[in-house]
Tab-separated table of C-alpha atoms in Angstrom:
chain	number	residue	atom	x	y	z
A	1	MET	CA	0.000	0.000	0.000
A	2	SER	CA	1.384	3.405	-0.932
A	3	ASN	CA	2.416	5.801	1.834
A	4	THR	CA	1.963	8.851	-0.373
A	5	VAL	CA	0.064	11.557	1.483
A	6	TYR	CA	-2.335	14.072	0.027
A	7	GLY	CA	-3.739	17.376	1.207
A	8	HIS	CA	-7.508	17.613	1.495
A	9	GLY	CA	-7.802	21.008	3.111
A	10	ASP	CA	-9.538	19.701	6.262
A	11	GLY	CA	-6.476	19.477	8.478
A	12	PHE	CA	-6.348	15.686	8.519
A	13	LEU	CA	-3.673	13.569	6.863
A	14	THR	CA	-3.918	10.675	4.448
A	15	GLN	CA	-1.495	7.760	4.510
A	16	GLY	CA	-2.316	5.095	1.963
A	17	GLU	CA	-6.004	4.419	2.516
A	18	ARG	CA	-6.022	5.768	6.087
A	19	ARG	CA	-7.254	9.152	7.223
A	20	LEU	CA	-5.275	10.326	10.243
A	21	PHE	CA	-5.629	12.889	12.991
A	22	PRO	CA	-2.160	14.476	13.289
A	23	ILE	CA	-0.301	13.511	16.476
A	24	GLY	CA	3.033	15.244	16.079
A	25	PHE	CA	6.366	16.148	17.643
A	26	TYR	CA	8.776	18.913	16.708
A	27	GLU	CA	11.565	16.687	18.011
A	28	LEU	CA	13.425	14.410	15.591
A	29	PRO	CA	15.325	11.970	17.848
A	30	ALA	CA	18.975	11.538	16.930
A	31	GLU	CA	18.765	7.779	17.421
A	32	ASP	CA	16.422	5.420	15.619
A	33	ASP	CA	15.420	3.853	18.942
A	34	GLY	CA	13.882	7.182	19.876
A	35	LEU	CA	11.964	7.304	16.611
A	36	ARG	CA	10.752	3.769	17.168
A	37	ASP	CA	9.467	4.699	20.629
A	38	MET	CA	7.483	7.561	19.105
A	39	ALA	CA	6.009	5.338	16.402
A	40	VAL	CA	5.009	2.677	18.933
A	41	ALA	CA	3.309	5.412	20.965
A	42	GLY	CA	1.103	6.405	18.028
A	43	VAL	CA	2.982	9.512	16.909
A	44	ASN	CA	2.469	9.937	13.172
A	45	LEU	CA	4.039	13.303	12.294
A	46	ILE	CA	7.584	14.598	12.876
A	47	ARG	CA	9.325	17.860	11.971
A	48	CYS	CA	11.903	17.117	9.254
A	49	GLY	CA	14.383	19.470	7.688
A	50	ASN	CA	15.455	17.505	4.639
A	51	ALA	CA	15.057	14.335	2.604
A	52	ASP	CA	17.306	12.313	4.905
A	53	ALA	CA	15.071	13.107	7.861
A	54	LEU	CA	11.998	12.176	5.833
A	55	ASP	CA	13.681	8.876	4.965
A	56	ARG	CA	14.172	8.139	8.663
A	57	VAL	CA	10.576	8.793	9.708
A	58	HIS	CA	9.322	6.920	6.656
A	59	ALA	CA	11.284	3.843	7.722
A	60	HIS	CA	9.269	3.831	10.961
A	61	GLY	CA	5.905	4.249	9.261
A	62	MET	CA	5.537	7.903	10.219
A	63	MET	CA	5.241	11.074	8.156
A	64	GLY	CA	7.057	14.379	8.282
A	65	TRP	CA	6.499	18.055	7.783
A	66	VAL	CA	9.036	20.494	6.395
A	67	PRO	CA	9.454	24.085	7.663
A	68	LEU	CA	9.877	26.646	4.900
A	69	SER	CA	11.111	30.237	4.774
A	70	LEU	CA	8.040	31.526	2.980
A	71	GLN	CA	8.855	35.054	4.116
A	72	ALA	CA	11.812	35.151	1.709
A	73	GLY	CA	9.612	34.466	-1.303
A	74	ALA	CA	10.008	31.970	-4.147
A	75	THR	CA	13.763	32.303	-4.464
A	76	PRO	CA	15.681	29.889	-6.718
A	77	GLU	CA	16.861	28.067	-3.582
A	78	PHE	CA	13.295	27.793	-2.337
A	79	GLN	CA	12.054	26.442	-5.658
A	80	GLU	CA	14.781	23.815	-5.680
A	81	GLN	CA	13.881	22.775	-2.135
A	82	ILE	CA	10.230	22.303	-3.083
A	83	ARG	CA	11.047	20.330	-6.233
A	84	THR	CA	13.485	18.120	-4.306
A	85	LEU	CA	11.053	17.233	-1.519
A	86	ALA	CA	7.657	17.291	-3.257
A	87	GLU	CA	7.841	13.684	-4.449
A	88	HIS	CA	8.907	12.223	-1.125
A	89	PRO	CA	6.310	9.658	0.055
A	90	ALA	CA	6.679	10.622	3.727
A	91	LEU	CA	6.032	14.334	3.248
A	92	ALA	CA	2.688	15.182	4.823
A	93	VAL	CA	2.450	18.981	5.034
A	94	TRP	CA	4.408	22.155	4.379
A	95	GLU	CA	4.973	24.509	7.315
A	96	GLY	CA	5.464	28.242	6.978
A	97	PRO	CA	7.679	30.334	9.272
A	98	ASP	CA	6.907	29.664	12.917
A	99	GLU	CA	5.151	32.518	14.753
A	100	VAL	CA	5.816	34.781	11.787
A	101	VAL	CA	3.536	37.607	12.947
A	102	TRP	CA	4.641	37.384	16.576
A	103	ASN	CA	8.250	37.775	15.499
A	104	PHE	CA	7.756	41.256	14.034
A	105	THR	CA	5.252	42.490	16.626
A	106	ALA	CA	5.482	41.253	20.219
A	107	TYR	CA	8.610	39.036	20.203
A	108	SER	CA	10.759	39.762	23.276
A	109	GLY	CA	13.914	39.920	21.180
A	110	LEU	CA	12.664	43.132	19.611
A	111	TRP	CA	13.192	45.062	22.838
A	112	ARG	CA	15.914	43.135	24.671
A	113	GLN	CA	19.185	44.926	24.061
A	114	ASP	CA	21.141	41.669	24.203
A	115	ARG	CA	19.199	40.508	21.154
A	116	ILE	CA	17.852	42.586	18.268
A	117	GLY	CA	17.077	45.751	20.195
A	118	VAL	CA	14.554	47.297	17.769
A	119	PHE	CA	12.295	48.642	20.533
A	120	PRO	CA	13.595	50.628	23.529
A	121	ASN	CA	10.915	49.349	25.920
A	122	LYS	CA	9.438	46.061	27.018
A	123	GLY	CA	5.828	45.890	25.877
A	124	GLU	CA	6.323	48.426	23.082
A	125	TRP	CA	3.979	46.441	20.834
A	126	TRP	CA	1.226	46.221	23.452
A	127	MET	CA	1.502	49.968	24.062
A	128	GLN	CA	0.979	50.437	20.314
A	129	THR	CA	3.550	53.198	20.106
A	130	PRO	CA	4.181	54.867	16.726
A	131	LEU	CA	7.532	53.048	16.545
A	132	ALA	CA	5.956	49.624	17.038
A	133	ILE	CA	3.211	50.316	14.518
A	134	GLN	CA	5.613	51.668	11.895
A	135	TYR	CA	8.035	48.773	12.309
A	136	SER	CA	5.319	46.130	12.087
A	137	GLU	CA	3.674	47.692	9.059
A	138	GLU	CA	6.993	47.921	7.227
A	139	ARG	CA	7.842	44.305	7.991
A	140	ALA	CA	4.368	43.115	6.967
A	141	ALA	CA	4.593	45.011	3.680
A	142	GLU	CA	7.788	43.102	2.913
A	143	ILE	CA	6.835	39.671	4.244
A	144	MET	CA	3.248	39.161	3.127
A	145	PRO	CA	3.786	39.437	-0.657
A	146	ASN	CA	6.761	37.090	-0.372
A	147	MET	CA	4.682	34.541	1.519
A	148	ARG	CA	1.947	34.656	-1.090
A	149	GLU	CA	4.485	34.230	-3.888
A	150	ALA	CA	6.084	31.251	-2.135
A	151	VAL	CA	2.753	29.525	-1.467
A	152	GLU	CA	1.682	30.053	-5.057
A	153	PHE	CA	4.840	28.313	-6.182
A	154	ILE	CA	4.140	25.386	-3.842
A	155	ARG	CA	0.662	25.070	-5.346
A	156	SER	CA	2.134	24.933	-8.837
A	157	ALA	CA	4.945	22.493	-8.022
A	158	ASP	CA	3.343	20.037	-5.590
A	159	ARG	CA	1.120	17.704	-7.587
A	160	TYR	CA	-0.189	16.131	-4.372
A	161	ASN	CA	-1.601	19.478	-3.220
A	162	ARG	CA	-0.316	19.098	0.317
A	163	GLN	CA	-1.673	21.503	2.880
A	164	VAL	CA	0.255	24.575	4.016
A	165	TRP	CA	0.262	25.215	7.768
A	166	ILE	CA	1.462	28.163	9.811
A	167	ASN	CA	1.745	28.010	13.585
A	168	GLU	CA	1.484	31.256	15.499
A	169	ALA	CA	1.865	32.381	19.094
A	170	ARG	CA	-1.263	32.260	21.234
A	171	ASP	CA	-1.756	36.045	21.037
A	172	SER	CA	-0.420	36.804	17.563
A	173	ASP	CA	-2.026	39.867	16.007
A	174	LEU	CA	-5.331	39.326	14.208
A	175	LYS	CA	-4.865	42.077	11.632
A	176	PHE	CA	-1.562	40.750	10.316
A	177	VAL	CA	-2.503	37.059	10.460
A	178	ARG	CA	-5.570	37.849	8.377
A	179	GLN	CA	-3.238	39.224	5.687
A	180	TYR	CA	-1.986	35.703	4.937
A	181	ILE	CA	-4.798	33.472	6.189
A	182	ASP	CA	-6.586	33.227	2.847
A	183	PHE	CA	-3.660	31.524	1.120
A	184	VAL	CA	-2.827	28.891	3.764
A	185	ASP	CA	-4.796	25.779	4.704
A	186	ILE	CA	-4.182	25.201	8.417
A	187	THR	CA	-3.788	27.667	11.261
A	188	GLY	CA	-3.367	27.386	15.013
A	189	CYS	CA	-1.048	28.334	17.827
A	190	ASP	CA	1.275	27.106	20.525
A	191	ASP	CA	0.276	27.479	24.173
A	192	TYR	CA	2.470	26.383	27.095
A	193	PRO	CA	0.627	27.236	30.328
A	194	ILE	CA	2.371	25.053	32.912
A	195	ARG	CA	4.956	27.020	34.902
A	196	ALA	CA	6.390	26.836	38.395
A	197	ASP	CA	4.257	29.823	39.450
A	198	GLY	CA	0.980	28.724	37.853
A	199	ARG	CA	-0.689	25.859	36.025
A	200	PRO	CA	-3.736	27.169	34.088
A	201	ALA	CA	-3.924	24.178	31.749
A	202	ILE	CA	-7.549	24.889	30.847
A	203	ARG	CA	-6.641	28.129	29.054
A	204	VAL	CA	-5.803	26.170	25.887
A	205	ALA	CA	-9.567	25.890	25.357
A	206	ALA	CA	-9.818	29.650	24.864
A	207	ALA	CA	-6.720	29.590	22.661
A	208	THR	CA	-8.349	26.978	20.409
A	209	ASP	CA	-11.520	29.066	20.209
A	210	ARG	CA	-9.527	32.155	19.316
A	211	TRP	CA	-7.763	30.460	16.441
A	212	GLN	CA	-11.005	29.042	15.098
A	213	GLN	CA	-12.116	32.667	14.849
A	214	VAL	CA	-8.813	34.052	13.585
A	215	GLY	CA	-8.663	31.371	10.898
A	216	LYS	CA	-12.211	32.022	9.724
A	217	GLY	CA	-13.092	28.340	10.140
A	218	ARG	CA	-9.860	26.858	8.840
A	219	PRO	CA	-8.594	23.698	10.535
A	220	VAL	CA	-6.737	24.445	13.760
A	221	TRP	CA	-3.681	22.540	14.954
A	222	MET	CA	-2.687	23.121	18.569
A	223	VAL	CA	0.930	22.882	19.686
A	224	LEU	CA	1.125	21.870	23.346
A	225	GLN	CA	3.759	21.732	26.065
A	226	ALA	CA	6.390	18.978	26.052
A	227	PHE	CA	8.938	20.619	28.367
A	228	SER	CA	9.526	22.431	31.632
A	229	TRP	CA	10.218	26.142	31.242
A	230	ASN	CA	13.374	25.966	33.349
A	231	ASP	CA	14.904	23.582	30.799
A	232	LEU	CA	14.899	26.276	28.110
A	233	ASP	CA	17.301	28.806	29.627
A	234	ASP	CA	18.408	30.342	32.922
A	235	GLU	CA	15.907	33.205	32.850
A	236	HIS	CA	13.068	30.807	33.697
A	237	GLY	CA	14.547	29.789	37.052
A	238	ASP	CA	15.598	26.374	38.268
A	239	ILE	CA	12.302	24.838	39.403
A	240	ALA	CA	11.039	22.058	37.150
A	241	ALA	CA	7.333	22.146	36.311
A	242	PHE	CA	6.338	19.447	33.864
A	243	PRO	CA	2.655	18.994	32.990
A	244	THR	CA	1.254	16.038	34.881
A	245	PHE	CA	-0.357	13.259	32.866
A	246	ASP	CA	-3.789	14.550	33.862
A	247	GLU	CA	-2.865	18.093	32.780
A	248	SER	CA	-1.513	16.915	29.422
A	249	ARG	CA	-4.644	14.812	28.941
A	250	LEU	CA	-6.889	17.741	29.838
A	251	MET	CA	-5.100	20.025	27.391
A	252	ALA	CA	-5.297	17.544	24.516
A	253	TYR	CA	-8.949	16.660	24.930
A	254	VAL	CA	-10.209	20.179	25.580
A	255	CYS	CA	-8.523	21.250	22.344
A	256	ILE	CA	-10.381	18.418	20.610
A	257	THR	CA	-13.769	19.263	22.152
A	258	HIS	CA	-13.203	22.831	20.953
A	259	GLY	CA	-12.566	21.660	17.409
A	260	ALA	CA	-8.813	21.169	17.002
A	261	ARG	CA	-7.873	18.943	14.045
A	262	GLY	CA	-4.354	18.105	15.225
A	263	ILE	CA	-2.281	17.943	18.418
A	264	LEU	CA	1.480	18.509	18.327
A	265	TYR	CA	4.165	18.795	20.994
A	266	TRP	CA	7.080	21.217	21.173
A	267	GLY	CA	10.101	21.276	23.469
A	268	SER	CA	10.764	17.598	24.192
A	269	ASN	CA	14.272	17.930	22.740
A	270	TYR	CA	15.109	20.283	25.648
A	271	LEU	CA	14.184	17.821	28.403
A	272	LYS	CA	16.887	17.510	31.063
A	273	SER	CA	15.461	18.297	34.517
A	274	GLN	CA	15.039	15.554	37.072
A	275	GLY	CA	11.904	13.582	36.289
A	276	HIS	CA	11.986	14.188	32.549
A	277	GLU	CA	12.107	10.455	31.759
A	278	GLY	CA	8.806	9.947	33.545
A	279	PHE	CA	7.332	12.980	31.825
A	280	ARG	CA	8.264	11.643	28.393
A	281	LYS	CA	6.619	8.308	29.235
A	282	SER	CA	3.484	10.202	30.271
A	283	LEU	CA	3.375	11.983	26.902
A	284	TYR	CA	3.741	8.686	25.064
A	285	ALA	CA	0.979	7.164	27.193
A	286	LEU	CA	-1.243	10.038	26.049
A	287	THR	CA	-0.288	9.886	22.368
A	288	SER	CA	-0.936	6.144	22.468
A	289	GLU	CA	-4.370	6.835	23.932
A	290	LEU	CA	-5.139	9.357	21.201
A	291	ALA	CA	-3.860	7.023	18.491
A	292	ALA	CA	-6.212	4.262	19.659
A	293	LEU	CA	-9.095	6.653	18.921
A	294	GLN	CA	-7.971	7.544	15.379
A	295	PRO	CA	-11.190	6.381	13.617
A	296	PHE	CA	-13.229	8.667	15.878
A	297	LEU	CA	-10.907	11.675	15.720
A	298	THR	CA	-11.251	11.894	11.937
A	299	ALA	CA	-15.015	11.215	11.972
A	300	PRO	CA	-17.607	13.976	11.647
A	301	VAL	CA	-18.912	15.509	14.859
A	302	GLU	CA	-22.411	14.256	15.742
A	303	ARG	CA	-23.783	17.727	16.372
A	304	HIS	CA	-27.187	16.573	17.577
A	305	VAL	CA	-25.515	15.172	20.686
A	306	ALA	CA	-25.101	17.817	23.375
A	307	VAL	CA	-24.386	18.209	27.059
A	308	GLN	CA	-26.353	20.079	29.686
A	309	VAL	CA	-25.359	20.705	33.291
A	310	THR	CA	-28.109	20.786	35.903
A	311	ASP	CA	-27.312	23.049	38.846
A	312	ASP	CA	-27.345	21.089	42.093
A	313	GLY	CA	-27.924	24.180	44.247
A	314	ARG	CA	-24.663	23.941	46.201
A	315	THR	CA	-23.720	26.991	48.258
A	316	ASP	CA	-20.081	26.065	48.940
A	317	ILE	CA	-18.786	26.979	45.474
A	318	PRO	CA	-17.153	30.430	45.289
A	319	GLU	CA	-18.587	32.870	42.775
A	320	PRO	CA	-18.708	32.716	39.848
A	321	ALA	CA	-20.415	29.358	40.236
A	322	SER	CA	-19.423	28.271	36.730
A	323	ILE	CA	-16.551	29.527	34.632
A	324	ARG	CA	-16.907	27.520	31.431
A	325	GLY	CA	-19.045	24.436	32.049
A	326	VAL	CA	-18.604	21.051	30.375
A	327	SER	CA	-17.570	20.678	26.740
A	328	ILE	CA	-18.408	17.682	24.558
A	329	THR	CA	-17.726	16.071	21.241
A	330	ALA	CA	-19.508	12.944	20.043
A	331	ARG	CA	-18.175	10.840	17.167
A	332	ARG	CA	-19.296	7.651	15.436
A	333	THR	CA	-17.444	5.105	13.321
A	334	GLY	CA	-19.689	2.412	11.923
A	335	ARG	CA	-21.794	1.225	14.858
A	336	GLU	CA	-19.254	2.320	17.456
A	337	TRP	CA	-19.563	5.575	19.397
A	338	LEU	CA	-17.228	7.793	21.411
A	339	ILE	CA	-18.322	10.687	23.626
A	340	ILE	CA	-15.647	12.984	25.093
A	341	LEU	CA	-16.575	15.154	28.076
A	342	VAL	CA	-14.327	17.783	29.675
A	343	ASN	CA	-15.206	19.626	32.872
A	344	GLU	CA	-13.625	23.027	32.264
A	345	ASP	CA	-14.381	24.306	35.766
A	346	PRO	CA	-12.343	24.154	39.005
A	347	HIS	CA	-15.270	22.562	40.837
A	348	SER	CA	-17.314	19.405	40.437
A	349	HIS	CA	-20.486	19.131	38.396
A	350	MET	CA	-22.836	16.579	39.890
A	351	GLY	CA	-25.460	16.576	37.142
A	352	VAL	CA	-23.858	16.258	33.692
A	353	GLU	CA	-26.375	14.969	31.155
A	354	VAL	CA	-25.551	13.866	27.617
A	355	ILE	CA	-28.619	14.321	25.427
A	356	GLY	CA	-29.552	13.686	21.797
A	357	LEU	CA	-28.985	9.914	21.939
A	358	ASP	CA	-32.557	8.897	21.097
A	359	ALA	CA	-31.402	6.394	18.458
A	360	LEU	CA	-29.221	4.678	21.070
A	361	ASN	CA	-31.776	3.866	23.791
A	362	GLY	CA	-30.677	0.698	25.557
A	363	THR	CA	-27.049	1.057	24.437
A	364	GLU	CA	-24.410	0.626	27.131
A	365	PHE	CA	-21.435	2.985	27.313
A	366	VAL	CA	-18.301	2.234	29.311
A	367	GLU	CA	-15.843	4.798	30.619
A	368	LEU	CA	-12.494	4.201	28.960
A	369	TYR	CA	-9.734	3.973	31.577
A	370	GLY	CA	-12.392	4.052	34.296
A	371	ASP	CA	-14.983	1.848	35.985
A	372	GLU	CA	-18.195	3.689	35.155
A	373	LYS	CA	-20.875	2.104	32.999
A	374	THR	CA	-24.097	3.721	31.891
A	375	THR	CA	-27.035	2.840	29.648
A	376	VAL	CA	-28.849	5.315	27.410
A	377	SER	CA	-32.442	5.831	28.491
A	378	GLU	CA	-34.926	8.263	26.962
A	379	GLY	CA	-32.175	9.600	24.726
A	380	SER	CA	-29.678	10.503	27.436
A	381	PHE	CA	-27.401	9.421	30.252
A	382	VAL	CA	-26.122	11.217	33.347
A	383	THR	CA	-22.684	11.306	34.933
A	384	ARG	CA	-20.769	13.344	37.515
A	385	MET	CA	-17.440	15.066	36.930
A	386	ARG	CA	-14.640	16.200	39.217
A	387	PRO	CA	-12.796	19.518	38.673
A	388	TYR	CA	-11.015	19.582	35.296
A	389	GLU	CA	-11.862	15.927	34.728
A	390	VAL	CA	-11.863	14.241	31.320
A	391	LYS	CA	-14.236	11.340	30.680
A	392	LEU	CA	-14.351	9.181	27.571
A	393	PHE	CA	-17.450	7.063	27.076
A	394	ALA	CA	-17.380	4.434	24.324
A	395	THR	CA	-19.488	1.512	23.237
A	396	HIS	CA	-16.557	-0.905	23.654
A	397	ARG	CA	-13.307	-1.139	25.642
A	398	LYS	CA	-11.359	-2.121	22.558
A	399	TRP	CA	-10.709	1.594	22.058
A	400	GLU	CA	-8.331	1.643	25.028
A	401	THR	CA	-4.568	1.481	24.509
A	402	ASN	CA	-2.445	-1.161	26.195
A	403	GLN	CA	0.361	1.359	26.737
A	404	ARG	CA	-0.312	2.409	30.337
A	405	GLU	CA	3.150	3.238	31.694
A	406	GLY	CA	3.293	6.950	32.493
A	407	ARG	CA	-0.376	7.505	33.244
A	408	GLU	CA	0.385	8.066	36.932
A	409	PHE	CA	2.969	10.778	36.258
A	410	ALA	CA	2.440	13.680	38.633
A	411	GLU	CA	5.963	15.119	38.970
């Protein structure tokens, strides 16, 4: 079966006859044993810089993406790069310059004197000073036409019509992103909320929502945290703060319930703090879990299925009583069903009702990786959820992964 991949414009990947939800890593392990571990854990997409790297991931049954300097335009060197790589069977997607808008607007290197030193003050962009506005407009006027030219060349040279993706920072500027959004296929952002001084994992839900809006409905890929901030450089202190397994799981599934079409991880190549081996195992336990659900993750959302939370009248919950509520996505493959629920609040919900299941009356659902069982009655079932809890209900336990090592990781 051919491994050639094709772009369909919906954010998913195609490998042979299989449609795949992207589960990716920016890290390309130096040793093949590391690549094998990723493949076994269900990772299907790796950042590759050249044909040799694509050969390596291909040998392990995975695919690769290639970062491109679109901002330089369709130079002769760029055209040669595209022609050289376009026929490679492991190439899945083209990536534009990372955080391209952030880098000429709010990037810290623009004001730090030990770096570029364009701005005299920290926060110059957020103050919207004349200098910041002038600089950004000048850079955009140079970059945007070049990006369009480069993408147009890709469209003409890539007979497989692979998708073009650009990752941005969580808060990258709407006005400038919209200047290129109409000629790319996939948008999204990176968001790394776990730090030693705070762990607001749930904020990736709002980030996903924002990029659905910024992208005007384009597929969104979310890049999540695979590192501890102190591993990056000295300015982030010396206290390790890896996401726990439950936090990583929460971040992945809340992105999915909010519509993300791909989950990728950045920073694992920087891992060095004590405990990083256990953290890596926890990530692979999660990617294995996601991979076991592949047929559901590429299936259409069953939009008639919804969730409603019935207030239990408790008086011990600080105001506001509810911050976000419970999010849901329901998917079906053949006669099998999966329902993902995420409690996005820091308190329990004791009356969480899944409705719209009238065609499934009498059907039993089991909680994957849990003990709960429930049967649909009168088109619904009820469960309870702890703070920031994720629950997966499926019609069969075969959708669980056997790779369990790492699920208890809690630093």
